[in-house]
Amino acid sequence: MVSDKRGGDVLTRAAAALIAAACIALVACAADAKPQPVITSIFDPASPPAEEIFTLSMLVLGICAAIFVIVAGLTIYAIIAFRRRADDDGIEPPQVYGSNPIELAWTMVPLLIVSVLFLVTTRTLLAVQKPPPFPPGTVNVTVIGHQWWWEFRYPDLGLVTANELHVPVSDPTDRRPTSLRLESVDVVHSFWIPQLNGKTDVIPNHVNTMWIEPMRTGTFLGQCAEYCGTQHAHMLLRVVVHSPSEFEQWVAEQRQAGPGGATPGRQAFQSAACINCHRVGGTVADGVFGPDLTHLMSRATIGAGVAPNTPETLRAWVTNPDQLKPGVLMPAMQLDDQTVDQIVAYLATLK
Ligand code: CUA
């Protein structure tokens, strides 16, 4: 029994050391996250709702850390102070039963802590849900979840893109929040950009709304946060935040028509099954099941973040998408090498 007990003590101490190490690593990561903005991070909020959530998380973490330190400290103290000694006389120390002050204290203190957490959480929930007044000219985006990619439609600007959301930066003196309308065409997804806002479910036959208000330019990573099938983990997105003038330039570029002319690549593309699912503005390709490819080359990644957008990965994707993204709904078209080359050459012109 005694050796069992000692084994248990060693385990308790090892567990405490592990948890402490994890806490230190977590804090170190938080410090490290600062200079690298292209990282999915909850520790570096860049938008008011994300800041609210971050503040709440730190409060909860602080309270939990304090409880952990007190409980672990008392445990370690008890283990050391009341350990079995060689000259033990075998007499039990005085036992305490039914002490009203102690009973009251350990009921009231947890009740107080839970009440504080409940009230602060409610305040944060309300703050995150209530958008600021949307000024005229606010960018409205309809986010559509698909297995396994994101479609972004800008109804006021007449633009459609995929997996990379472009928005203007906000400023305390010139606020430009972006209003998002979330829809799904298949199953439940969850839209999450940790640095810009919390998660919001994307539900079929139901519209949810959320807002982001990035306060600095740059690229922010996000991902689907609700298991939605085989490639849930590869349902990534990135938000590119521009200065207002850069954003206007991006809009102008996205509005430009694609390349004209009947190149072999364009003919190969239009006579393959590609056009049943993909749209390319100004061509017969008018599909809606897959991402709009009109400005494919303006995106940094393909397959919803599964690979960088390079000629090699694009070729591999067109040849057999399943190899890069197992389970993807786009089939391999069984095209010969020459046709794949022509189609990839054509896609490379879709700037
Ligand atoms: Cu979409 Cu997980």
Coordinates of C-alpha atoms and ligand atoms in Angstrom, one line a residue:
M1 CA 0.0 0.0 0.0
V2 CA 2.8 2.4 1.0
S3 CA 4.7 1.8 -2.2
D4 CA 1.5 2.3 -4.2
K5 CA 0.9 5.6 -2.4
R6 CA 4.4 6.8 -3.1
G7 CA 4.0 5.7 -6.8
G8 CA 0.9 7.9 -6.9
D9 CA 2.7 10.9 -5.4
V10 CA 5.5 10.6 -8.0
L11 CA 2.8 10.5 -10.7
T12 CA 1.0 13.5 -9.2
R13 CA 4.3 15.4 -9.1
A14 CA 5.2 14.4 -12.7
A15 CA 1.7 15.5 -13.9
A16 CA 2.1 18.8 -12.1
A17 CA 5.5 19.3 -13.7
L18 CA 4.1 18.4 -17.2
I19 CA 1.2 20.9 -16.8
A20 CA 3.5 23.6 -15.7
A21 CA 5.8 22.9 -18.7
A22 CA 2.8 23.1 -21.0
C23 CA 1.8 26.4 -19.5
I24 CA 5.3 27.9 -20.0
A25 CA 5.3 26.5 -23.6
L26 CA 1.9 28.1 -24.2
V27 CA 3.1 31.5 -22.9
A28 CA 6.3 31.2 -25.0
C29 CA 4.2 30.5 -28.1
A30 CA 2.1 33.5 -27.4
A31 CA 5.2 35.7 -27.2
D32 CA 6.5 34.1 -30.4
A33 CA 3.3 34.6 -32.4
K34 CA 3.7 38.3 -32.6
P35 CA 6.3 38.8 -35.4
Q36 CA 4.7 36.1 -37.6
P37 CA 1.3 37.3 -38.8
V38 CA 0.6 34.4 -41.2
I39 CA -0.2 31.9 -38.5
T40 CA -3.5 30.8 -37.1
S41 CA -3.3 32.3 -33.7
I42 CA -5.8 33.2 -31.0
F43 CA -3.1 35.1 -29.2
D44 CA -2.8 38.0 -31.6
P45 CA -6.2 39.5 -32.1
A46 CA -6.5 42.1 -34.9
S47 CA -10.3 42.9 -34.8
P48 CA -12.5 44.2 -32.0
P49 CA -14.6 41.0 -31.6
A50 CA -11.4 38.9 -31.5
E51 CA -10.0 41.3 -28.9
E52 CA -13.1 40.8 -26.7
I53 CA -12.7 37.0 -27.0
F54 CA -8.9 37.2 -26.3
T55 CA -9.5 39.3 -23.1
L56 CA -12.1 36.9 -21.9
S57 CA -9.8 33.9 -22.6
M58 CA -6.9 35.5 -20.7
L59 CA -9.2 36.2 -17.7
V60 CA -10.4 32.6 -17.7
L61 CA -6.8 31.3 -18.2
G62 CA -5.6 33.6 -15.3
I63 CA -8.4 32.4 -12.9
C64 CA -7.8 28.8 -13.8
A65 CA -4.0 29.2 -13.5
A66 CA -4.5 30.8 -10.0
I67 CA -6.7 27.9 -8.9
F68 CA -4.2 25.4 -10.3
V69 CA -1.3 27.0 -8.5
I70 CA -3.2 27.1 -5.2
V71 CA -4.5 23.5 -5.4
A72 CA -1.2 22.1 -6.7
G73 CA 0.7 24.2 -4.1
L74 CA -1.4 22.9 -1.2
T75 CA -1.1 19.4 -2.5
I76 CA 2.6 19.6 -2.7
Y77 CA 2.8 21.2 0.7
A78 CA 0.6 18.4 2.2
I79 CA 2.7 15.7 0.5
I80 CA 5.9 17.1 2.0
A81 CA 4.7 18.3 5.4
F82 CA 2.7 15.2 6.2
R83 CA 4.8 12.5 4.7
R84 CA 5.5 9.4 6.7
R85 CA 8.5 9.8 8.9
A86 CA 10.8 7.2 10.5
D87 CA 9.9 8.4 14.0
D88 CA 6.2 8.4 13.3
D89 CA 4.2 7.7 16.5
G90 CA 1.2 6.4 14.5
I91 CA -1.2 9.0 16.0
E92 CA -3.5 10.7 13.6
P93 CA -3.4 14.6 13.5
P94 CA -6.5 16.3 14.8
Q95 CA -9.5 15.8 12.3
V96 CA -11.9 18.6 11.4
Y97 CA -15.6 17.9 10.9
G98 CA -18.6 20.1 10.2
S99 CA -16.8 23.5 10.4
N100 CA -19.3 26.1 9.2
P101 CA -16.7 28.7 8.2
I102 CA -14.8 26.2 6.0
E103 CA -18.0 24.8 4.4
L104 CA -19.2 28.3 3.7
A105 CA -15.9 29.3 2.2
W106 CA -15.6 26.4 -0.2
T107 CA -19.2 26.9 -1.3
M108 CA -19.1 30.7 -1.7
V109 CA -15.7 31.0 -3.4
P110 CA -16.5 28.7 -6.3
L111 CA -20.0 30.2 -6.6
L112 CA -18.4 33.7 -6.8
I113 CA -15.9 32.5 -9.5
V114 CA -18.5 30.9 -11.6
S115 CA -20.8 33.9 -11.3
V116 CA -18.0 36.3 -12.4
L117 CA -17.2 34.0 -15.4
F118 CA -20.9 33.8 -16.3
L119 CA -21.4 37.5 -16.3
V120 CA -18.1 38.3 -18.1
T121 CA -18.9 35.7 -20.8
T122 CA -22.4 37.1 -21.3
R123 CA -21.0 40.6 -21.8
T124 CA -18.4 39.2 -24.3
L125 CA -21.1 37.3 -26.2
L126 CA -23.3 40.4 -26.5
A127 CA -20.3 42.5 -27.6
V128 CA -19.2 40.0 -30.2
Q129 CA -22.7 39.6 -31.7
K130 CA -23.5 43.3 -32.0
P131 CA -21.8 44.8 -35.0
P132 CA -20.9 48.5 -35.0
P133 CA -23.1 50.7 -37.2
F134 CA -22.3 49.8 -40.8
P135 CA -21.3 53.0 -42.7
P136 CA -22.4 53.6 -46.3
G137 CA -20.2 51.7 -48.7
T138 CA -19.7 48.8 -46.2
V139 CA -18.4 45.7 -48.0
N140 CA -21.0 42.9 -47.8
V141 CA -19.8 39.4 -48.4
T142 CA -21.9 36.2 -48.7
V143 CA -19.7 33.3 -47.5
I144 CA -20.9 30.0 -48.8
G145 CA -19.5 26.8 -47.3
H146 CA -19.0 23.9 -49.7
Q147 CA -17.4 20.5 -49.1
W148 CA -14.5 21.4 -48.9
W149 CA -13.9 25.0 -49.9
W150 CA -15.3 28.5 -49.3
E151 CA -17.1 30.7 -51.9
F152 CA -17.0 34.5 -51.3
R153 CA -19.6 36.5 -53.2
Y154 CA -19.6 40.3 -53.2
P155 CA -23.2 41.1 -54.3
D156 CA -22.7 44.9 -54.3
L157 CA -19.5 44.7 -56.3
G158 CA -20.5 41.9 -58.6
L159 CA -17.5 39.7 -57.7
V160 CA -17.1 36.1 -56.9
T161 CA -14.0 34.4 -55.5
A162 CA -12.9 31.4 -53.5
N163 CA -10.9 30.6 -50.4
E164 CA -9.3 34.0 -50.2
L165 CA -11.4 36.8 -48.8
H166 CA -10.3 40.4 -49.5
V167 CA -11.5 43.2 -47.3
P168 CA -10.5 46.8 -46.5
V169 CA -8.7 47.7 -43.3
S170 CA -10.6 49.6 -40.6
D171 CA -9.3 52.5 -38.5
P172 CA -10.7 53.9 -35.3
T173 CA -11.2 57.2 -37.1
D174 CA -12.5 55.7 -40.3
R175 CA -14.3 52.5 -39.4
R176 CA -14.8 50.0 -42.2
P177 CA -16.3 46.8 -40.7
T178 CA -17.1 44.0 -43.2
S179 CA -20.5 42.4 -43.0
L180 CA -20.7 38.6 -43.6
R181 CA -23.7 36.5 -44.4
L182 CA -23.0 32.8 -43.9
E183 CA -24.7 30.1 -46.0
S184 CA -24.0 26.4 -46.7
V185 CA -24.9 24.4 -49.8
D186 CA -24.4 21.0 -48.1
V187 CA -23.5 20.3 -44.5
V188 CA -22.8 22.3 -41.4
H189 CA -19.4 24.1 -41.5
S190 CA -18.0 26.6 -39.1
F191 CA -16.3 29.9 -40.3
W192 CA -13.4 30.8 -38.1
I193 CA -10.6 33.3 -38.5
P194 CA -9.1 33.3 -34.9
Q195 CA -7.5 36.8 -35.2
L196 CA -10.6 38.4 -36.6
N197 CA -13.6 36.9 -34.8
G198 CA -14.9 33.7 -33.0
K199 CA -16.4 30.7 -34.8
T200 CA -19.9 31.0 -36.4
D201 CA -21.7 27.9 -37.7
V202 CA -22.5 27.8 -41.4
I203 CA -25.8 25.9 -41.7
P204 CA -27.7 24.7 -44.7
N205 CA -31.1 26.4 -45.1
H206 CA -30.3 28.9 -42.5
V207 CA -28.5 32.3 -42.7
N208 CA -26.1 33.3 -40.0
T209 CA -24.4 36.7 -39.9
M210 CA -21.1 37.9 -38.4
W211 CA -18.7 40.8 -38.9
I212 CA -15.0 41.3 -38.9
E213 CA -13.2 44.6 -38.6
P214 CA -9.4 44.1 -39.1
M215 CA -7.5 47.0 -37.7
R216 CA -4.3 46.3 -39.5
T217 CA -3.4 45.1 -43.0
G218 CA -1.9 41.7 -43.8
T219 CA -3.0 38.1 -44.3
F220 CA -4.9 36.3 -41.6
L221 CA -5.5 32.5 -41.7
G222 CA -8.7 30.8 -41.0
Q223 CA -10.2 27.3 -41.2
C224 CA -13.4 25.4 -41.0
A225 CA -14.0 24.6 -37.4
E226 CA -16.8 22.0 -37.6
Y227 CA -16.2 18.5 -38.8
C228 CA -17.8 18.4 -42.3
G229 CA -16.4 15.3 -43.9
T230 CA -13.2 13.7 -45.2
Q231 CA -11.4 16.9 -46.1
H232 CA -12.6 19.1 -43.2
A233 CA -9.0 19.7 -42.2
H234 CA -8.2 21.1 -45.7
M235 CA -11.0 23.6 -45.7
L236 CA -8.7 26.5 -45.1
L237 CA -9.1 30.2 -45.9
R238 CA -7.1 33.3 -45.8
V239 CA -8.3 36.9 -45.4
V240 CA -6.2 39.5 -47.1
V241 CA -6.7 42.9 -45.5
H242 CA -5.9 45.9 -47.8
S243 CA -5.6 49.6 -47.3
P244 CA -8.8 51.3 -48.8
S245 CA -6.9 52.3 -52.0
E246 CA -5.4 48.8 -52.4
F247 CA -8.8 47.3 -51.9
E248 CA -10.2 49.4 -54.7
Q249 CA -7.4 48.3 -56.9
W250 CA -8.1 44.7 -56.1
V251 CA -11.8 45.2 -57.0
A252 CA -10.8 46.8 -60.3
E253 CA -8.5 43.9 -61.1
Q254 CA -11.2 41.3 -60.3
R255 CA -13.6 43.1 -62.6
Q256 CA -11.3 42.9 -65.6
A257 CA -12.4 40.4 -68.2
G258 CA -10.3 37.3 -68.8
P259 CA -8.0 36.8 -71.8
G260 CA -9.8 36.6 -75.2
G261 CA -8.7 34.6 -78.2
A262 CA -9.3 31.0 -79.1
T263 CA -6.1 29.4 -77.8
P264 CA -5.7 25.6 -77.8
G265 CA -5.8 25.7 -74.0
R266 CA -9.0 27.6 -73.9
Q267 CA -10.6 25.3 -76.4
A268 CA -9.4 22.2 -74.5
F269 CA -10.8 23.7 -71.3
Q270 CA -14.1 24.5 -72.9
S271 CA -14.5 21.1 -74.4
A272 CA -13.6 19.2 -71.2
A273 CA -16.0 18.6 -68.4
C274 CA -14.4 21.5 -66.4
I275 CA -17.1 23.9 -67.5
N276 CA -19.8 21.8 -65.9
C277 CA -18.6 22.9 -62.4
H278 CA -16.4 25.9 -62.9
R279 CA -17.1 29.4 -64.1
V280 CA -14.7 31.6 -66.1
G281 CA -16.2 35.0 -66.8
G282 CA -16.6 35.8 -70.5
T283 CA -16.5 32.1 -71.6
V284 CA -19.1 29.3 -71.9
A285 CA -17.8 28.0 -68.6
D286 CA -20.6 28.8 -66.2
G287 CA -20.6 26.0 -63.6
V288 CA -21.5 26.7 -59.9
F289 CA -20.4 23.5 -58.1
G290 CA -16.7 24.3 -58.0
P291 CA -14.7 27.5 -57.4
D292 CA -15.0 30.4 -59.9
L293 CA -11.7 30.4 -61.9
T294 CA -12.0 33.8 -63.6
H295 CA -9.0 35.1 -61.5
L296 CA -7.5 31.8 -60.4
M297 CA -3.9 33.1 -60.6
S298 CA -4.6 35.9 -58.2
R299 CA -4.9 33.3 -55.4
A300 CA -1.9 32.1 -53.4
T301 CA -3.2 28.5 -52.9
I302 CA -5.3 25.9 -54.6
G303 CA -7.7 23.3 -53.2
A304 CA -8.7 25.5 -50.3
G305 CA -5.2 25.9 -49.0
V306 CA -4.0 22.3 -49.7
A307 CA -1.1 23.5 -51.9
P308 CA 0.6 26.7 -53.0
N309 CA -0.6 27.9 -56.4
T310 CA 2.3 27.0 -58.7
P311 CA 2.4 25.6 -62.2
E312 CA 3.5 22.2 -60.8
T313 CA 0.8 21.9 -58.2
L314 CA -1.8 23.1 -60.7
R315 CA -0.8 20.5 -63.1
A316 CA -0.9 17.8 -60.4
W317 CA -4.3 19.0 -59.4
V318 CA -5.8 18.9 -62.9
T319 CA -4.3 15.5 -63.5
N320 CA -5.6 13.9 -60.3
P321 CA -7.0 16.2 -57.6
D322 CA -7.5 13.2 -55.3
Q323 CA -3.8 12.8 -54.9
L324 CA -3.4 16.2 -53.3
K325 CA -6.7 16.1 -51.5
P326 CA -8.1 12.6 -51.0
G327 CA -11.9 12.5 -51.2
V328 CA -12.2 15.8 -53.1
L329 CA -15.4 16.0 -55.1
M330 CA -13.5 17.1 -58.3
P331 CA -12.9 13.9 -60.3
A332 CA -9.7 13.1 -62.3
M333 CA -10.7 13.7 -65.9
Q334 CA -8.4 11.1 -67.4
L335 CA -7.0 13.7 -69.8
D336 CA -3.9 12.9 -71.9
D337 CA -0.7 14.8 -71.1
Q338 CA -1.0 17.2 -74.0
T339 CA -4.5 18.3 -73.0
V340 CA -3.4 18.7 -69.4
D341 CA -0.5 20.9 -70.5
Q342 CA -2.9 23.0 -72.6
I343 CA -5.4 23.4 -69.9
V344 CA -2.8 24.3 -67.3
A345 CA -1.3 26.9 -69.7
Y346 CA -4.7 28.4 -70.2
L347 CA -5.4 28.5 -66.4
A348 CA -2.1 30.3 -65.9
T349 CA -3.5 33.1 -68.1
L350 CA -6.5 33.7 -65.7
K351 CA -4.9 36.5 -63.7
Ligands
CUA1 CU1 -16.2 22.5 -43.5 CU2 -15.3 21.4 -41.7

